CSV table of C-alpha atoms and ligand atoms in Angstrom, one decimal:
chain,number,residue,atom,x,y,z
A,22,MET,CA,-2.3,-2.7,0.1
A,23,THR,CA,-2.0,0.9,1.2
A,24,ILE,CA,-1.9,4.0,-1.0
A,25,ARG,CA,-1.1,7.7,-0.3
A,26,LEU,CA,-4.3,9.6,0.5
A,27,ASP,CA,-3.8,12.3,-2.2
A,28,LYS,CA,-3.1,9.6,-4.8
A,29,TYR,CA,-6.1,7.6,-3.7
A,30,LEU,CA,-8.4,10.7,-4.0
A,31,ALA,CA,-7.1,11.5,-7.4
A,32,SER,CA,-7.6,7.9,-8.6
A,33,VAL,CA,-11.2,7.5,-7.4
A,34,THR,CA,-12.5,11.0,-8.1
A,35,ASP,CA,-12.2,13.6,-10.9
A,36,TYR,CA,-10.0,15.7,-8.6
A,37,SER,CA,-6.3,16.2,-9.5
A,38,ARG,CA,-3.6,15.5,-6.9
A,39,ALA,CA,-3.3,19.3,-6.3
A,40,GLU,CA,-7.1,19.7,-5.8
A,41,ALA,CA,-7.1,16.7,-3.5
A,42,LYS,CA,-4.4,18.3,-1.4
A,43,ARG,CA,-6.6,21.5,-1.2
A,44,LEU,CA,-9.6,19.4,0.0
A,45,LEU,CA,-7.4,17.8,2.7
A,46,LYS,CA,-6.2,21.2,3.9
A,47,GLN,CA,-9.8,22.4,4.1
A,48,LYS,CA,-10.5,19.4,6.4
A,49,ARG,CA,-13.2,18.1,4.0
A,50,VAL,CA,-11.8,14.5,3.9
A,51,THR,CA,-12.4,11.8,6.4
A,52,VAL,CA,-10.9,8.3,6.6
A,53,GLU,CA,-13.0,5.9,8.7
A,54,GLY,CA,-14.9,8.9,10.0
A,55,LYS,CA,-11.8,10.9,11.2
A,56,VAL,CA,-10.7,14.1,9.5
A,57,VAL,CA,-7.3,13.6,7.8
A,58,THR,CA,-5.3,16.6,6.4
A,59,ASP,CA,-2.0,14.8,5.6
A,60,PRO,CA,-1.7,14.1,1.8
A,61,THR,CA,1.0,11.5,2.5
A,62,ALA,CA,-1.2,9.5,5.0
A,63,ALA,CA,-1.3,5.8,4.1
A,64,VAL,CA,-4.8,4.5,3.5
A,65,SER,CA,-6.0,1.0,2.8
A,66,GLU,CA,-7.5,0.5,-0.6
A,67,VAL,CA,-10.7,-0.7,1.2
A,68,ALA,CA,-10.8,2.1,3.8
A,69,LEU,CA,-14.0,4.2,4.1
A,70,VAL,CA,-13.0,7.6,2.7
A,71,ALA,CA,-15.4,10.4,2.4
A,72,ILE,CA,-15.4,14.0,1.0
A,73,ASP,CA,-17.9,16.4,2.7
A,74,GLY,CA,-19.5,13.3,4.3
A,75,GLU,CA,-20.0,11.4,1.0
A,76,ASN,CA,-18.4,8.0,0.9
A,77,LEU,CA,-16.2,7.2,-2.1
A,78,ARG,CA,-16.0,3.8,-3.8
A,79,SER,CA,-12.6,2.3,-4.4
A,80,VAL,CA,-12.1,1.8,-8.2
A,81,SER,CA,-9.0,-0.3,-7.7
A,82,ASN,CA,-10.8,-3.5,-6.7
A,83,ARG,CA,-14.1,-5.2,-7.4
A,84,TYR,CA,-16.4,-6.7,-4.7
A,85,PHE,CA,-19.7,-8.5,-5.4
A,86,MET,CA,-22.4,-10.5,-3.6
A,87,LEU,CA,-24.1,-13.2,-5.5
A,88,HIS,CA,-27.2,-15.2,-4.5
A,89,LYS,CA,-25.9,-18.6,-5.4
A,90,PRO,CA,-28.5,-21.1,-6.8
A,91,GLN,CA,-28.2,-24.9,-6.5
A,92,GLY,CA,-26.3,-26.7,-9.3
A,93,TYR,CA,-23.5,-24.2,-9.6
A,94,ILE,CA,-20.0,-24.9,-8.3
A,95,SER,CA,-17.9,-22.5,-6.4
A,96,ALA,CA,-14.8,-22.7,-8.6
A,97,THR,CA,-13.3,-20.5,-11.2
A,98,LYS,CA,-13.1,-23.3,-13.8
A,99,ASP,CA,-14.7,-26.7,-14.1
A,100,ARG,CA,-15.0,-29.1,-17.0
A,101,THR,CA,-18.3,-30.7,-16.1
A,102,HIS,CA,-20.3,-28.2,-14.1
A,103,ILE,CA,-21.4,-24.6,-14.5
A,104,THR,CA,-19.4,-22.3,-12.3
A,105,VAL,CA,-20.8,-19.4,-10.3
A,106,LEU,CA,-18.5,-17.0,-12.1
A,107,GLU,CA,-20.5,-17.8,-15.3
A,108,LEU,CA,-23.4,-15.9,-13.7
A,109,LEU,CA,-21.4,-12.6,-13.7
A,110,GLU,CA,-21.6,-10.2,-16.6
A,111,GLU,CA,-18.3,-8.5,-15.9
A,112,ASP,CA,-15.0,-7.9,-17.8
A,113,ASN,CA,-11.9,-9.8,-16.9
A,114,ILE,CA,-13.7,-12.6,-15.0
A,115,ASP,CA,-10.4,-14.5,-14.7
A,116,GLN,CA,-9.2,-11.9,-12.2
A,117,LEU,CA,-12.0,-12.7,-9.8
A,118,HIS,CA,-12.1,-15.3,-7.1
A,119,ILE,CA,-14.6,-16.6,-4.5
A,120,ALA,CA,-14.2,-15.6,-0.9
A,121,GLY,CA,-15.6,-18.6,0.9
A,122,ARG,CA,-17.0,-21.4,-1.3
A,123,LEU,CA,-20.4,-23.1,-1.0
A,124,ASP,CA,-21.2,-26.7,-2.0
A,125,ILE,CA,-22.9,-27.3,-5.3
A,126,ASP,CA,-26.3,-27.9,-3.5
A,127,THR,CA,-25.9,-25.0,-1.0
A,128,THR,CA,-27.7,-21.7,-1.8
A,129,GLY,CA,-27.2,-18.2,-0.6
A,130,LEU,CA,-24.6,-15.5,0.0
A,131,LEU,CA,-21.3,-15.8,-2.0
A,132,LEU,CA,-18.7,-13.0,-2.0
A,133,ILE,CA,-16.6,-12.6,-5.1
A,134,SER,CA,-13.6,-10.2,-5.4
A,135,ASP,CA,-10.2,-9.6,-7.0
A,136,ASP,CA,-8.8,-8.4,-3.7
A,137,GLY,CA,-6.9,-11.3,-2.1
A,138,VAL,CA,-6.1,-9.5,1.2
A,139,TRP,CA,-9.8,-8.7,1.7
A,140,SER,CA,-10.9,-12.3,0.8
A,141,HIS,CA,-8.3,-13.6,3.3
A,142,ARG,CA,-10.0,-11.6,6.0
A,143,VAL,CA,-13.3,-13.3,5.0
A,144,THR,CA,-12.0,-16.8,5.1
A,145,SER,CA,-9.3,-16.9,7.8
A,146,PRO,CA,-10.6,-18.5,11.0
A,147,ARG,CA,-8.1,-16.2,12.9
A,148,LYS,CA,-10.1,-13.1,11.7
A,149,ASP,CA,-13.3,-14.5,13.3
A,150,CYS,CA,-15.5,-13.4,10.4
A,151,LYS,CA,-18.7,-15.2,11.3
A,152,LYS,CA,-20.9,-17.0,8.8
A,153,THR,CA,-24.6,-17.6,9.4
A,154,TYR,CA,-26.5,-20.5,7.7
A,155,TRP,CA,-30.1,-21.4,7.6
A,156,LEU,CA,-30.4,-25.2,7.6
A,157,GLU,CA,-32.9,-28.1,7.5
A,158,THR,CA,-32.1,-31.5,8.9
A,159,PHE,CA,-33.4,-35.0,8.3
A,160,ASP,CA,-34.0,-35.9,11.9
A,161,PRO,CA,-35.3,-33.5,14.6
A,162,ILE,CA,-32.6,-31.5,16.3
A,163,SER,CA,-32.3,-32.5,19.9
A,164,PRO,CA,-31.1,-30.4,22.9
A,165,GLU,CA,-28.0,-32.6,23.1
A,166,GLN,CA,-27.2,-32.0,19.5
A,167,ILE,CA,-27.5,-28.3,20.0
A,168,GLU,CA,-25.1,-28.5,22.9
A,169,LYS,CA,-22.5,-30.5,21.0
A,170,ILE,CA,-22.6,-28.2,18.0
A,171,GLU,CA,-22.3,-25.1,20.2
A,172,GLN,CA,-19.4,-26.5,22.2
A,173,GLY,CA,-17.4,-27.8,19.2
A,174,ILE,CA,-17.0,-31.2,17.6
A,175,LYS,CA,-14.0,-33.2,16.6
A,176,LEU,CA,-14.5,-33.9,12.8
A,177,ASP,CA,-12.9,-36.8,11.0
A,178,SER,CA,-9.4,-36.0,9.8
A,179,GLU,CA,-9.2,-32.7,11.8
A,180,LYS,CA,-6.8,-32.3,14.6
A,181,LYS,CA,-8.8,-29.7,16.6
A,182,PRO,CA,-12.5,-29.6,17.4
A,183,THR,CA,-14.6,-27.0,15.6
A,184,LEU,CA,-14.7,-23.5,17.3
A,185,PRO,CA,-17.7,-22.6,19.5
A,186,ALA,CA,-20.8,-21.9,17.4
A,187,THR,CA,-24.3,-20.7,18.1
A,188,LEU,CA,-27.3,-22.8,17.0
A,189,GLU,CA,-30.7,-21.1,17.1
A,190,LEU,CA,-33.5,-23.7,16.8
A,191,LEU,CA,-36.4,-22.4,14.5
A,192,ASP,CA,-38.5,-25.5,14.7
A,193,ASP,CA,-37.7,-29.3,15.1
A,194,HIS,CA,-35.9,-29.6,11.8
A,195,THR,CA,-34.7,-26.1,11.0
A,196,ALA,CA,-32.1,-23.9,12.6
A,197,ARG,CA,-29.8,-20.9,12.2
A,198,LEU,CA,-26.2,-21.8,12.7
A,199,THR,CA,-23.3,-19.2,13.1
A,200,ILE,CA,-19.7,-20.4,12.8
A,201,SER,CA,-16.4,-18.7,12.5
A,202,GLU,CA,-14.6,-21.2,10.3
A,203,GLY,CA,-15.1,-22.6,6.8
A,204,LYS,CA,-13.7,-26.1,6.8
A,205,TYR,CA,-14.5,-28.3,3.8
A,206,HIS,CA,-18.3,-29.3,4.1
A,207,GLN,CA,-18.1,-28.0,7.6
A,208,VAL,CA,-21.8,-27.7,8.5
A,209,LYS,CA,-22.7,-31.0,6.9
A,210,ARG,CA,-19.9,-32.7,8.6
A,211,MET,CA,-20.8,-31.2,12.0
A,212,PHE,CA,-24.3,-32.6,11.7
A,213,ALA,CA,-23.1,-36.0,10.4
A,214,ALA,CA,-20.8,-36.2,13.4
A,215,ILE,CA,-23.7,-36.0,15.8
A,216,GLY,CA,-25.8,-38.5,13.9
A,217,ASN,CA,-28.1,-36.1,11.9
A,218,HIS,CA,-28.1,-35.1,8.3
A,219,VAL,CA,-28.3,-31.6,6.6
A,220,GLU,CA,-31.0,-31.7,3.9
A,221,ARG,CA,-30.9,-28.1,2.9
A,222,LEU,CA,-28.3,-25.4,3.5
A,223,HIS,CA,-28.5,-21.6,2.8
A,224,ARG,CA,-25.9,-18.9,3.7
A,225,GLU,CA,-27.6,-15.8,5.0
A,226,ARG,CA,-24.7,-13.7,6.3
A,227,ILE,CA,-20.9,-13.2,6.3
A,228,GLY,CA,-19.7,-10.9,9.0
A,229,ALA,CA,-22.0,-7.8,8.8
A,230,ILE,CA,-22.9,-8.5,5.2
A,231,LEU,CA,-26.4,-9.9,4.7
A,232,LEU,CA,-27.7,-11.5,1.5
A,233,ASP,CA,-29.7,-8.7,-0.2
A,234,GLN,CA,-33.3,-9.9,-0.2
A,235,ALA,CA,-33.8,-8.0,-3.5
A,236,LEU,CA,-31.5,-10.5,-5.2
A,237,SER,CA,-33.2,-13.6,-6.7
A,238,GLU,CA,-31.2,-16.8,-7.1
A,239,GLY,CA,-28.5,-16.2,-9.8
A,240,GLU,CA,-28.5,-12.4,-9.4
A,241,TYR,CA,-25.7,-10.3,-8.0
A,242,ARG,CA,-24.7,-6.8,-7.2
A,243,ALA,CA,-21.6,-4.8,-6.3
A,244,LEU,CA,-21.0,-4.4,-2.6
A,245,THR,CA,-21.4,-0.9,-1.1
A,246,VAL,CA,-18.4,0.8,0.3
A,247,GLU,CA,-19.8,0.2,3.8
A,248,GLU,CA,-20.1,-3.5,3.1
A,249,VAL,CA,-16.5,-3.7,1.8
A,250,ALA,CA,-15.2,-1.8,4.7
A,251,SER,CA,-17.1,-3.9,7.2
A,252,ILE,CA,-14.9,-6.9,6.6
B,322,LIG,N1,-20.8,-26.1,5.1
B,322,LIG,C1,-21.1,-27.0,4.3
B,322,LIG,O1,-21.2,-28.2,4.7
B,322,LIG,N2,-21.4,-26.7,3.0
B,322,LIG,C2,-21.4,-25.4,2.6
B,322,LIG,O2,-21.7,-25.2,1.4
B,322,LIG,C3,-21.0,-24.4,3.4
B,322,LIG,C4,-20.7,-24.7,4.7
C-alpha cells in the first residue's frame, strides 16, 4: 500500500497537510534517507520517513515481536490449545496475524502484524528473507549431515529439494541453521530426512530482526521503525 507523502505526514504527526507541505519545501523530510520535496510522492506505509533526521513510526499498521514459549500454538484461534495471540494485551487482536508460524514446542522469535503485504515479504521464499534457528539434535551432527543440509534435501511430499542453507556446528549436538523457506515443520523434516532428530528448536532471527534479549518467554514489544523497514 502506498500513500501520498503529505497525507502520510499529516496522519502520523500532529502537522496539518499544509504544514507538512511546508516541511517538504524546506527539505526537512527524508524517505529512506533521501530528501523528498514533492507532497504527491507515493510512499509505502512501511517506508522509513524522517523529519529533521528523526524517524517516524507508521500508525496505520501494527508490528510486534514475541518471544514464543513452548506450549502455545501459532494460530489465531484454537479450541484445545492456548494461542500465541492470547499473550498480547492489545485491542482488536482479531485483526492481527502471525508472519511465519512456529510449532507448539518451538520457542523464539515470532512476528505478528496486521499488514498482509509486509508479512508476505517475511514468509515468501521468493523474497529470500532468511530465518536463523538454534537447534539441538538427538544424535551427533556428522560432517555428511552438514553437507546434505547445506546443499538441499528432498523432503517427503515436496517436489523440489530445500533451498541451500547454512549450518554452523556449535558442538556435536547443537547448531545454528539459516534457511530461506518456511515449509511445514521444515527444520525437523530436514533432520529426519538425514536420519537425525531435532530435540529442541529456537528461532533467533528473521531477516535483520533479532529476538530482543530483553524479552523473556511470553513477552513482546512493538517493532522499531527500522526493524519494520528492514523487511
Ligand atoms: N521448522 C520446524 O520444524 N519447526 C518450526 O517451528 C520452525 C521451523
